[in-house]
PDB file of N, CA and C in Angstrom:
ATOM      1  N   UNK A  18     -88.720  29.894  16.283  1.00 92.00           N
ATOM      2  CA  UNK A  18     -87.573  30.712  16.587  1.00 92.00           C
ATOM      3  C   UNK A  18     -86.573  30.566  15.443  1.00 92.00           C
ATOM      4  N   UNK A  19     -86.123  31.725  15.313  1.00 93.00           N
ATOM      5  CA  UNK A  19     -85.005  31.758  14.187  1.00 93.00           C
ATOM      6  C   UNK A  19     -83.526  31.368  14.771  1.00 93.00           C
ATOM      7  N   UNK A  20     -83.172  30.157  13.790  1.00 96.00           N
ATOM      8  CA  UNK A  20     -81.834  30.069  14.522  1.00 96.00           C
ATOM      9  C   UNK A  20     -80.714  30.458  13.462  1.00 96.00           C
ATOM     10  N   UNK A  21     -79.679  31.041  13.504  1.00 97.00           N
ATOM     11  CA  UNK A  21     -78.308  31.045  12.495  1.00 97.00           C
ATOM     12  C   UNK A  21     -77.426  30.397  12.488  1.00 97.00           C
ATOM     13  N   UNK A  22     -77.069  29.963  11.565  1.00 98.00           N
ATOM     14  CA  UNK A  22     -75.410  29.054  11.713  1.00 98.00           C
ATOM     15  C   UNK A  22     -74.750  29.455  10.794  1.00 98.00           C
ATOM     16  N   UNK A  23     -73.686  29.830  11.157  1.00 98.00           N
ATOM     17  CA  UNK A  23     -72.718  29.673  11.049  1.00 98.00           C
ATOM     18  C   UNK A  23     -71.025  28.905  10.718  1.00 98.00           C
ATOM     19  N   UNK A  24     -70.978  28.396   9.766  1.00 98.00           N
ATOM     20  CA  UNK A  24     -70.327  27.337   9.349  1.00 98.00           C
ATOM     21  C   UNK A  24     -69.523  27.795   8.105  1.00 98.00           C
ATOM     22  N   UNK A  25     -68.172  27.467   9.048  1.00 98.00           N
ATOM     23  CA  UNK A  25     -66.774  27.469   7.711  1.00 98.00           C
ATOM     24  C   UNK A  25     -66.291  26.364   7.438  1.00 98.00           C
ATOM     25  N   UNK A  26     -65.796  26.266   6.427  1.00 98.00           N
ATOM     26  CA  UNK A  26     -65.198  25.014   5.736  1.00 98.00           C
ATOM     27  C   UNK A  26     -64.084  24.833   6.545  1.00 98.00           C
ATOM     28  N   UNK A  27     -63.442  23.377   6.350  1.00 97.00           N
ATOM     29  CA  UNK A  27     -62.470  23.153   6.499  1.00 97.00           C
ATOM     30  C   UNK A  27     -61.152  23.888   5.553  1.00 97.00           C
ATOM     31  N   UNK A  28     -60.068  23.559   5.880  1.00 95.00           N
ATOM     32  CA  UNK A  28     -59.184  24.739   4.698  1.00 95.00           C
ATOM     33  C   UNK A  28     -59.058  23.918   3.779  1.00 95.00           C
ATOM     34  N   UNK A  29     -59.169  24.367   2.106  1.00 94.00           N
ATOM     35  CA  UNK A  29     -58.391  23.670   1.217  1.00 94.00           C
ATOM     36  C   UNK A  29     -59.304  22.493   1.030  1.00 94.00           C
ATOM     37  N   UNK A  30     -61.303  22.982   0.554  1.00 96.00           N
ATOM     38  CA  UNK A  30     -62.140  21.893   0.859  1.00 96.00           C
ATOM     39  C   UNK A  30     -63.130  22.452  -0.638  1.00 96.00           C
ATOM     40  N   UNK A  31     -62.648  23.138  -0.794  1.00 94.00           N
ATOM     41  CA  UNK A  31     -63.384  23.847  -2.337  1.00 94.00           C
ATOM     42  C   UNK A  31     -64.247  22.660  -3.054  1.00 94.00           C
ATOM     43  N   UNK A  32     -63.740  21.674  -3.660  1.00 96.00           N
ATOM     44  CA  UNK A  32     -63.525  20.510  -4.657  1.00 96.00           C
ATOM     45  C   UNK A  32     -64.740  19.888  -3.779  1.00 96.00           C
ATOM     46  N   UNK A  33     -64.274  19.560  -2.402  1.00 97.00           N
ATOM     47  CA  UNK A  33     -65.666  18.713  -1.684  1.00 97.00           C
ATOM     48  C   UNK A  33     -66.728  19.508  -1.557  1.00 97.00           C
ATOM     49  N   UNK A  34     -66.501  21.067  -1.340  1.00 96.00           N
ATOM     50  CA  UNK A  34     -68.013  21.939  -1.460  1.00 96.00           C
ATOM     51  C   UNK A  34     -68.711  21.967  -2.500  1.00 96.00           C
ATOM     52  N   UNK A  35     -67.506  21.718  -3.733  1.00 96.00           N
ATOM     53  CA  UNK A  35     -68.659  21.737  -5.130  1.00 96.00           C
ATOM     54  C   UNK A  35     -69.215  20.205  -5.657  1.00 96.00           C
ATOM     55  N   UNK A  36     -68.982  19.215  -4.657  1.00 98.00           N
ATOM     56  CA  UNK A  36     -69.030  17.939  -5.055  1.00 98.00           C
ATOM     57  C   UNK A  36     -70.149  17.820  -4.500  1.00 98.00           C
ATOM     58  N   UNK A  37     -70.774  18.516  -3.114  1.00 97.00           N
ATOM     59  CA  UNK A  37     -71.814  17.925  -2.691  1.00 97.00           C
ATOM     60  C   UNK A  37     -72.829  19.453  -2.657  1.00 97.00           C
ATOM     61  N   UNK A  38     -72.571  20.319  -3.268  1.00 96.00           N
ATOM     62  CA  UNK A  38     -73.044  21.636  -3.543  1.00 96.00           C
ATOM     63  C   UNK A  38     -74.662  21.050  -4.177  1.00 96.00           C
ATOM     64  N   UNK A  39     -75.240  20.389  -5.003  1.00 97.00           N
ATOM     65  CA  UNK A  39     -76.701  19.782  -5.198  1.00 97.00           C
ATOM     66  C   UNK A  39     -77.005  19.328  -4.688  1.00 97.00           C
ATOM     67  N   UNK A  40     -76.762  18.426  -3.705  1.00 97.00           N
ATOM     68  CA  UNK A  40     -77.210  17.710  -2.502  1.00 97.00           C
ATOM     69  C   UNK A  40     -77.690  18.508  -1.295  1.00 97.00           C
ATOM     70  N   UNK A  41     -77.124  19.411  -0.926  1.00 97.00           N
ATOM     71  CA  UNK A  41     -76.973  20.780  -0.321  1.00 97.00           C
ATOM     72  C   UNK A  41     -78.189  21.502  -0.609  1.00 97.00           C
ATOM     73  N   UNK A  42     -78.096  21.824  -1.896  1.00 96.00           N
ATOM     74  CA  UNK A  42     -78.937  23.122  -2.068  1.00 96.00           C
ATOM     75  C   UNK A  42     -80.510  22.336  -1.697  1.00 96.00           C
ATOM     76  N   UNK A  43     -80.309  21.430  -2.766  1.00 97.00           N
ATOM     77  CA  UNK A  43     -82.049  20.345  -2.735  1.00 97.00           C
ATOM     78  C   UNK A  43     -82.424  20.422  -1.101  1.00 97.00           C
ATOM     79  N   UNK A  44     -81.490  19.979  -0.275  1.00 97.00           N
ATOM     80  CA  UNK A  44     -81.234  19.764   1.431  1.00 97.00           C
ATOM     81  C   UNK A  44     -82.253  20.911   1.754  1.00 97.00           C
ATOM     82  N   UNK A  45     -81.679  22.476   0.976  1.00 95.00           N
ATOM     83  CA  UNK A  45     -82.152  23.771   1.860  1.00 95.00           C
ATOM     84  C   UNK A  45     -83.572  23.830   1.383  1.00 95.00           C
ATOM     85  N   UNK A  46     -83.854  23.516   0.013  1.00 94.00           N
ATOM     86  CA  UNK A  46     -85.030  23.430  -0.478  1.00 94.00           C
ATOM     87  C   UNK A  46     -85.937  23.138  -0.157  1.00 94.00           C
ATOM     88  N   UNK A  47     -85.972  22.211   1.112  1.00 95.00           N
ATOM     89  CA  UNK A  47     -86.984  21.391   1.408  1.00 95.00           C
ATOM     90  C   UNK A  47     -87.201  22.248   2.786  1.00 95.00           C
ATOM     91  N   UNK A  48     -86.627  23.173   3.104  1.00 92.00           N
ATOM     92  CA  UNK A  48     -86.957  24.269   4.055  1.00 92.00           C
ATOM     93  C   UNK A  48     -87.213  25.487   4.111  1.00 92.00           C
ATOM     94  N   UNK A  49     -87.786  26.168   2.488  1.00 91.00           N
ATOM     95  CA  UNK A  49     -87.846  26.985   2.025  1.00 91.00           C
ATOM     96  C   UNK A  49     -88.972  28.082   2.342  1.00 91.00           C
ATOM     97  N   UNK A  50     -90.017  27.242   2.878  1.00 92.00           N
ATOM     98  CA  UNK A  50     -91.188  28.281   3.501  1.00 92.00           C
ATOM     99  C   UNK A  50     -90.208  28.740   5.029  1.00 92.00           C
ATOM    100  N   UNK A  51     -89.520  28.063   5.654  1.00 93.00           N
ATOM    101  CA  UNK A  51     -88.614  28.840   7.043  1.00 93.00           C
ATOM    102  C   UNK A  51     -87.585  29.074   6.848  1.00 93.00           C
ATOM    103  N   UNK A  52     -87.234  29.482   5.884  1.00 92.00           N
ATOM    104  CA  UNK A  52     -85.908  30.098   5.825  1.00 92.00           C
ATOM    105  C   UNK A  52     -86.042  31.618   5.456  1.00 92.00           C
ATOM    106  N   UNK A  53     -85.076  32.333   5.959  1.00 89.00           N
ATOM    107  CA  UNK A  53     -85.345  33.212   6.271  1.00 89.00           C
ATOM    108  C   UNK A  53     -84.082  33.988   5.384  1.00 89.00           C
ATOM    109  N   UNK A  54     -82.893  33.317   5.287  1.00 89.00           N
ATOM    110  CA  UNK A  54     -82.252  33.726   4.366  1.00 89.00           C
ATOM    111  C   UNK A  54     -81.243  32.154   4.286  1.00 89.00           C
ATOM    112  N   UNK A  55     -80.266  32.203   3.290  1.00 93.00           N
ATOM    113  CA  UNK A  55     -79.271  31.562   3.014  1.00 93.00           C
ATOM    114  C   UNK A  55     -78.406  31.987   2.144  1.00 93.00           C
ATOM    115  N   UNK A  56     -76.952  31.112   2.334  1.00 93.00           N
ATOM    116  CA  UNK A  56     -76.012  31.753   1.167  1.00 93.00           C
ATOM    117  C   UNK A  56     -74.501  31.154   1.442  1.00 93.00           C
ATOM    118  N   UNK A  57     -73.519  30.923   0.640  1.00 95.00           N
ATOM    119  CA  UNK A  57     -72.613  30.902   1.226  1.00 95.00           C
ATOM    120  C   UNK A  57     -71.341  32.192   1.950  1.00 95.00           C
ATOM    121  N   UNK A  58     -70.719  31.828   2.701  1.00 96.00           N
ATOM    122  CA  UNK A  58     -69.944  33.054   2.855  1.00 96.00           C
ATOM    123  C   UNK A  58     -69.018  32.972   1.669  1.00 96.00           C
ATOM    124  N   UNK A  59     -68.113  34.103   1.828  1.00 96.00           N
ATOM    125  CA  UNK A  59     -66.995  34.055   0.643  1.00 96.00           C
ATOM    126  C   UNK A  59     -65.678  34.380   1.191  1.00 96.00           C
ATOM    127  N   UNK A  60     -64.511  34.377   0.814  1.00 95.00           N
ATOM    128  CA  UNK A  60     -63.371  35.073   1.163  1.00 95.00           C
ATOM    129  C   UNK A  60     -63.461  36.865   0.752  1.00 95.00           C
ATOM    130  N   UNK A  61     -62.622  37.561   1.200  1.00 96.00           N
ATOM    131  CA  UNK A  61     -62.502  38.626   0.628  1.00 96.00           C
ATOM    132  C   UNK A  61     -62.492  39.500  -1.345  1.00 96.00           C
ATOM    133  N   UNK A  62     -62.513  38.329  -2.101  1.00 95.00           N
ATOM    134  CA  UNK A  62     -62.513  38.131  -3.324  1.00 95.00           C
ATOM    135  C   UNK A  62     -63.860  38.341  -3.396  1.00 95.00           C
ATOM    136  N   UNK A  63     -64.531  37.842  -2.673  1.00 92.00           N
ATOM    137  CA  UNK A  63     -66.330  37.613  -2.902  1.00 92.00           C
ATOM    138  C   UNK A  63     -66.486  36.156  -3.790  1.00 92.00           C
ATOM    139  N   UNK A  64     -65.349  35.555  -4.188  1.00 92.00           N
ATOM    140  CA  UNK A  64     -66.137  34.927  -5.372  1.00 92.00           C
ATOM    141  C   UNK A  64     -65.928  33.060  -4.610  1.00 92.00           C
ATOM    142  N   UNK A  65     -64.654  32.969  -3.673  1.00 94.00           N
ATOM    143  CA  UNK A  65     -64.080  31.926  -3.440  1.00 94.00           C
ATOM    144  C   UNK A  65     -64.702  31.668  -1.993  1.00 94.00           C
ATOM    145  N   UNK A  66     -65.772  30.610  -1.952  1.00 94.00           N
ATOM    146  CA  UNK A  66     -66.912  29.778  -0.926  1.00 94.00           C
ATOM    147  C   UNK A  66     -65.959  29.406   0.280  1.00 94.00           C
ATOM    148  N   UNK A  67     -65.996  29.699   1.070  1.00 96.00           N
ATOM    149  CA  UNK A  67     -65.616  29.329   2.483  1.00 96.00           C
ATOM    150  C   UNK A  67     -66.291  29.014   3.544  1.00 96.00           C
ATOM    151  N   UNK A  68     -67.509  29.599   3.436  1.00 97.00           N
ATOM    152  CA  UNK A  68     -68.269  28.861   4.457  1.00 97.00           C
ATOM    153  C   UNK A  68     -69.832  28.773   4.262  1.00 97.00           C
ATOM    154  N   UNK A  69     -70.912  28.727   5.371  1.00 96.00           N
ATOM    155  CA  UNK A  69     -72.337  29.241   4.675  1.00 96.00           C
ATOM    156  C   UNK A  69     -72.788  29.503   5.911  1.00 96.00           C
ATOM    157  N   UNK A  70     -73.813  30.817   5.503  1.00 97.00           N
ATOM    158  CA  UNK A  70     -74.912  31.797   6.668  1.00 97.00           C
ATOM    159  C   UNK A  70     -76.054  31.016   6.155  1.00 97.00           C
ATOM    160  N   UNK A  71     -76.678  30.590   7.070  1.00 96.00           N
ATOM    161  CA  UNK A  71     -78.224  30.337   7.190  1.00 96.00           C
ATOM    162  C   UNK A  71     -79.226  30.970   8.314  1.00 96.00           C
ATOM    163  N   UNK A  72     -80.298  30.941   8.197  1.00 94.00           N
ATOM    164  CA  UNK A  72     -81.140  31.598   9.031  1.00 94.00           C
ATOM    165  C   UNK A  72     -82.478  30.634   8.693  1.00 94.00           C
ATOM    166  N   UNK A  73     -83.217  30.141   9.779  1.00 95.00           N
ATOM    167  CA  UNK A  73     -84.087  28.962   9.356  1.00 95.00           C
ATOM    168  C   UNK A  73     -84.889  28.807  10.699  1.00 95.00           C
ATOM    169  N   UNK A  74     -86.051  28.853  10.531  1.00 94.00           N
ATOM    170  CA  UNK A  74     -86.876  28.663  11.920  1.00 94.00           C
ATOM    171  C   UNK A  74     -87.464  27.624  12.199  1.00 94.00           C
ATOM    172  N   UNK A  75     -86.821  27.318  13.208  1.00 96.00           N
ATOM    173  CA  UNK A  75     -87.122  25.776  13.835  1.00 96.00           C
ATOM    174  C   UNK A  75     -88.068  25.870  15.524  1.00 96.00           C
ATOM    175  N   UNK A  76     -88.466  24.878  15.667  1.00 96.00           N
ATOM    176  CA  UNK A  76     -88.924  24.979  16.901  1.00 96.00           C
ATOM    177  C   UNK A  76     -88.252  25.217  18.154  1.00 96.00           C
ATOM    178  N   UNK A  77     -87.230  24.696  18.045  1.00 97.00           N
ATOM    179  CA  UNK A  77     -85.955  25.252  19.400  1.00 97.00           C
ATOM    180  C   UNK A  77     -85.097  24.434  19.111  1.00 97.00           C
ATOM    181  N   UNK A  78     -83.931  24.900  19.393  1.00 98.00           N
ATOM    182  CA  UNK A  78     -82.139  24.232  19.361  1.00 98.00           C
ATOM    183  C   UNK A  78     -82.178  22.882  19.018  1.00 98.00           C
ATOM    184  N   UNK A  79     -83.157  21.758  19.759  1.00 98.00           N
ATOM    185  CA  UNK A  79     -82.470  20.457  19.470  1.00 98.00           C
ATOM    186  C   UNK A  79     -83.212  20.116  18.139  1.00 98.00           C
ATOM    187  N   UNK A  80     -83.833  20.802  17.498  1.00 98.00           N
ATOM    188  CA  UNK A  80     -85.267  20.774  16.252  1.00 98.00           C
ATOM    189  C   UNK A  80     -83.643  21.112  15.310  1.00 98.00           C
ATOM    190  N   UNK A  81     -83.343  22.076  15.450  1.00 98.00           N
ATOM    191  CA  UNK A  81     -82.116  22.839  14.785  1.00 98.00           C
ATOM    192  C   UNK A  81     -80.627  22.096  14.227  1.00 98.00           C
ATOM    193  N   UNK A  82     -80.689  21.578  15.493  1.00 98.00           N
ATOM    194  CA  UNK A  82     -79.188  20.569  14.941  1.00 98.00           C
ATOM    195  C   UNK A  82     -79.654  19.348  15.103  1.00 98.00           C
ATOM    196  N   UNK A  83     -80.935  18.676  14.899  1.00 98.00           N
ATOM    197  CA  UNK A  83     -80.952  17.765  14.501  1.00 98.00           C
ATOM    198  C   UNK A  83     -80.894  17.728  12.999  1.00 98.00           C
ATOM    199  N   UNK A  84     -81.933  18.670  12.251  1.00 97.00           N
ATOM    200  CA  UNK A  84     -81.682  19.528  11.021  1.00 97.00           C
ATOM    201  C   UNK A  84     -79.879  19.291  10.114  1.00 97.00           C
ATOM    202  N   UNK A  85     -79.330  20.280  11.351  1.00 98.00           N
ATOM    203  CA  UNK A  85     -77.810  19.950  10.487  1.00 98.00           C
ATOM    204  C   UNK A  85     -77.057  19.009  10.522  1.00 98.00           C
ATOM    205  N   UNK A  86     -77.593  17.795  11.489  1.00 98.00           N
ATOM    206  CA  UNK A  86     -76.976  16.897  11.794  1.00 98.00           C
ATOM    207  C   UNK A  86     -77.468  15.973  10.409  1.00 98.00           C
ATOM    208  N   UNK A  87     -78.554  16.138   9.578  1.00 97.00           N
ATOM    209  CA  UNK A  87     -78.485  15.715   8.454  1.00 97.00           C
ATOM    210  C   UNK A  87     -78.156  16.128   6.735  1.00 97.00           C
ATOM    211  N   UNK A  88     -77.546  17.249   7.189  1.00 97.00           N
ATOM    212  CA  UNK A  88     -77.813  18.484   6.104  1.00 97.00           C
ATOM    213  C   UNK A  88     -75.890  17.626   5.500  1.00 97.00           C
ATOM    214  N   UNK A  89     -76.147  17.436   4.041  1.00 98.00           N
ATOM    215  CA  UNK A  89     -75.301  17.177   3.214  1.00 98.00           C
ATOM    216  C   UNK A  89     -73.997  17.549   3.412  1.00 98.00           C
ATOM    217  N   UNK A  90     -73.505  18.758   3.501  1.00 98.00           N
ATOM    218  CA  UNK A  90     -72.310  19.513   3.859  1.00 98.00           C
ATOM    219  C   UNK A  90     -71.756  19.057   4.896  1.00 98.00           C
ATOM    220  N   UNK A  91     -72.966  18.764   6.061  1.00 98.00           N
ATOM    221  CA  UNK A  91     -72.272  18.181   7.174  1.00 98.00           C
ATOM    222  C   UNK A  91     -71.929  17.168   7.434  1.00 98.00           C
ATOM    223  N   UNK A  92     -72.571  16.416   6.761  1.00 98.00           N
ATOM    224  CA  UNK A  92     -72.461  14.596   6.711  1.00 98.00           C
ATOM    225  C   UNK A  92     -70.988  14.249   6.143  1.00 98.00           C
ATOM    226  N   UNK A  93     -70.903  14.994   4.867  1.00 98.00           N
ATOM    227  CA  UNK A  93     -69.873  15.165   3.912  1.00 98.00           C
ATOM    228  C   UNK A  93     -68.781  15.941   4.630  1.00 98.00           C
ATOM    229  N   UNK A  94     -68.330  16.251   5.868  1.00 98.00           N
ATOM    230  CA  UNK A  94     -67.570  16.142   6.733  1.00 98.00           C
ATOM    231  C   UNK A  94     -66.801  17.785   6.239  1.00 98.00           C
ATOM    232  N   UNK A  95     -67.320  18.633   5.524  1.00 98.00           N
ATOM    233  CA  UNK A  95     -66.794  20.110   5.308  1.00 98.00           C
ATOM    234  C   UNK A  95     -66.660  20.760   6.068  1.00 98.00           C
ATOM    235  N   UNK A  96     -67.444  21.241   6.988  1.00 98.00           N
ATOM    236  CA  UNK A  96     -67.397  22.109   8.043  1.00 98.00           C
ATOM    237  C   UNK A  96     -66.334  21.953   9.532  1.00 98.00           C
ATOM    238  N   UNK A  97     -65.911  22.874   9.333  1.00 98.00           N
ATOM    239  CA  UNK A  97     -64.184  22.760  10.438  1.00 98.00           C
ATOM    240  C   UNK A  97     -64.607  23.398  11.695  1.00 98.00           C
ATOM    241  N   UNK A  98     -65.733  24.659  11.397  1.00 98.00           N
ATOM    242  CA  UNK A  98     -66.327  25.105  13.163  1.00 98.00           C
ATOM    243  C   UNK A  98     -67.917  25.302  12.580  1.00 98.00           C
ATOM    244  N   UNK A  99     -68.659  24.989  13.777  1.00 98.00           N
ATOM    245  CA  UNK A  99     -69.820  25.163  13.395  1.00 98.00           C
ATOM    246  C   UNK A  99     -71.005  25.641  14.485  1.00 98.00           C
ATOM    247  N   UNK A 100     -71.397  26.782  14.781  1.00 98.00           N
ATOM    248  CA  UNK A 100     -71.695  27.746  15.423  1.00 98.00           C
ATOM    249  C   UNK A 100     -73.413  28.085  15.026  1.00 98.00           C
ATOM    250  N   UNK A 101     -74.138  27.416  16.398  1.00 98.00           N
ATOM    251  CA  UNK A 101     -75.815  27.991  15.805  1.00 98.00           C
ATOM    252  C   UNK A 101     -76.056  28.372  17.018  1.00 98.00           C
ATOM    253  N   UNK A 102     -76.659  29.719  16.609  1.00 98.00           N
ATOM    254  CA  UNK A 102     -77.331  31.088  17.871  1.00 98.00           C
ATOM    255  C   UNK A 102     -78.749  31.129  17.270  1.00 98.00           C
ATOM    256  N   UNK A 103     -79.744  31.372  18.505  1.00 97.00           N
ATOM    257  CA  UNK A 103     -80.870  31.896  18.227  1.00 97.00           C
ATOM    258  C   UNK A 103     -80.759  32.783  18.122  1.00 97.00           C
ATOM    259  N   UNK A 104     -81.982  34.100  17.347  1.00 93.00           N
ATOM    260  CA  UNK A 104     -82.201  34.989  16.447  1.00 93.00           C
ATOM    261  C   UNK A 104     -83.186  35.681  16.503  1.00 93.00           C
ATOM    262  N   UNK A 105     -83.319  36.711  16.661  1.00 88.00           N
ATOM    263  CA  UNK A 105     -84.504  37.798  16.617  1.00 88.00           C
ATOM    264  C   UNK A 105     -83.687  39.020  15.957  1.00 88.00           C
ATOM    265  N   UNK A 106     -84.967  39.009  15.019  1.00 83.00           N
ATOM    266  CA  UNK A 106     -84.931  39.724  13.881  1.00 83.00           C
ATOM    267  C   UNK A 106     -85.970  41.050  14.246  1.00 83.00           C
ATOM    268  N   UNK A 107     -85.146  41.820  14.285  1.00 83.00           N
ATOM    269  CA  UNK A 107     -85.936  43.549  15.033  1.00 83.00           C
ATOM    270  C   UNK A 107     -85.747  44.681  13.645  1.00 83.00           C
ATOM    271  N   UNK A 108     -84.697  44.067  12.524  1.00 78.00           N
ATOM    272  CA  UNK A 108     -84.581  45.183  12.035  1.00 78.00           C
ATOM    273  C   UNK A 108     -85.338  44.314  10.252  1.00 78.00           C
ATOM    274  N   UNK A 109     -86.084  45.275   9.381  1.00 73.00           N
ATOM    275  CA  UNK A 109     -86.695  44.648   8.425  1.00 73.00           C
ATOM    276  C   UNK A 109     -86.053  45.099   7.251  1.00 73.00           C
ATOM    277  N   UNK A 110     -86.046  43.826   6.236  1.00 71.00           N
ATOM    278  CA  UNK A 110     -85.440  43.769   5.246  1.00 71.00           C
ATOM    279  C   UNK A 110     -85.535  45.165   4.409  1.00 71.00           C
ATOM    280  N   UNK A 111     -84.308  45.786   3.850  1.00 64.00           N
ATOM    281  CA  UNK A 111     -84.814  46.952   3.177  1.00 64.00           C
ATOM    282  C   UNK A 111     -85.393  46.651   1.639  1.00 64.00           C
ATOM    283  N   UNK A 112     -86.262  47.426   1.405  1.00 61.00           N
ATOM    284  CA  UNK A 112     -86.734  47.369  -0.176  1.00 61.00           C
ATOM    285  C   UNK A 112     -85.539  47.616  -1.331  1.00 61.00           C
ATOM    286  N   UNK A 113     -85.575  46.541  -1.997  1.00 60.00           N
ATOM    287  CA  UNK A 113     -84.573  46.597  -3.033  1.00 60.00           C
ATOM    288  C   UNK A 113     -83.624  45.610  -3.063  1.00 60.00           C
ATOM    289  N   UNK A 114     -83.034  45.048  -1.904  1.00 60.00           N
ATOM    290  CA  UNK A 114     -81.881  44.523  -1.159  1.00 60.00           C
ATOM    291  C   UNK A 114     -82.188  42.982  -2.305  1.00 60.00           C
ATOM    292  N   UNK A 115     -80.978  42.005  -2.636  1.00 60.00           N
ATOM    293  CA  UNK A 115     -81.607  41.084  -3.296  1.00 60.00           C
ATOM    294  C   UNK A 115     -82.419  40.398  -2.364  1.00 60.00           C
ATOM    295  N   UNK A 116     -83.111  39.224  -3.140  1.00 55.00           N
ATOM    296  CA  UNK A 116     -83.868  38.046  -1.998  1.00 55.00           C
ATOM    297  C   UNK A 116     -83.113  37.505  -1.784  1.00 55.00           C
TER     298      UNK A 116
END
């Protein structure tokens, strides 16, 4: 099952997102055949990181946040709300769209 989360930074956490930003990514890496997408969110600028969308298929909910309960960002105490819904995916990626 596909689950999403949803996760914004704390305010005024930039400096700690880019401090543990390799730790992080390596983190998602190692889940790369089930992931389904990733990324961070942005502010309205597009350019300034505020939070991160994931999409990652796990076996069910407690498979899921046990997952983020080790995932770098979170350990590293960034995330101010943090929100995971299961997921069904009905509509297919369009051709062209980036990966």
């Amino acid at each position: 099952m596909i689950f999403i989360f949803h996760l914004t930074d704390k305010p005024d956490s930039g400096q700690l997102r880019a401090s543990v930003r390799p730790e992080h990514k390596a983190y998602l890496g190692l889940q790369a055949e089930r992931m389904a997408f990733a990324g961070p969110l942005t502010s309205d600028d597009g350019a300034t990181m505020i939070g991160s969308l994931l999409a990652i298929d796990f076996a069910d909910r407690a498979a899921a946040e046990s997952w983020l309960a080790d995932e770098p960002f979170t350990k590293a105490g960034l995330y101010g709300e943090v929100k995971i819904h299961a997921f069904n995916n009905l509509w297919p990626q369009k051709v062209g769209f980036p990966a």
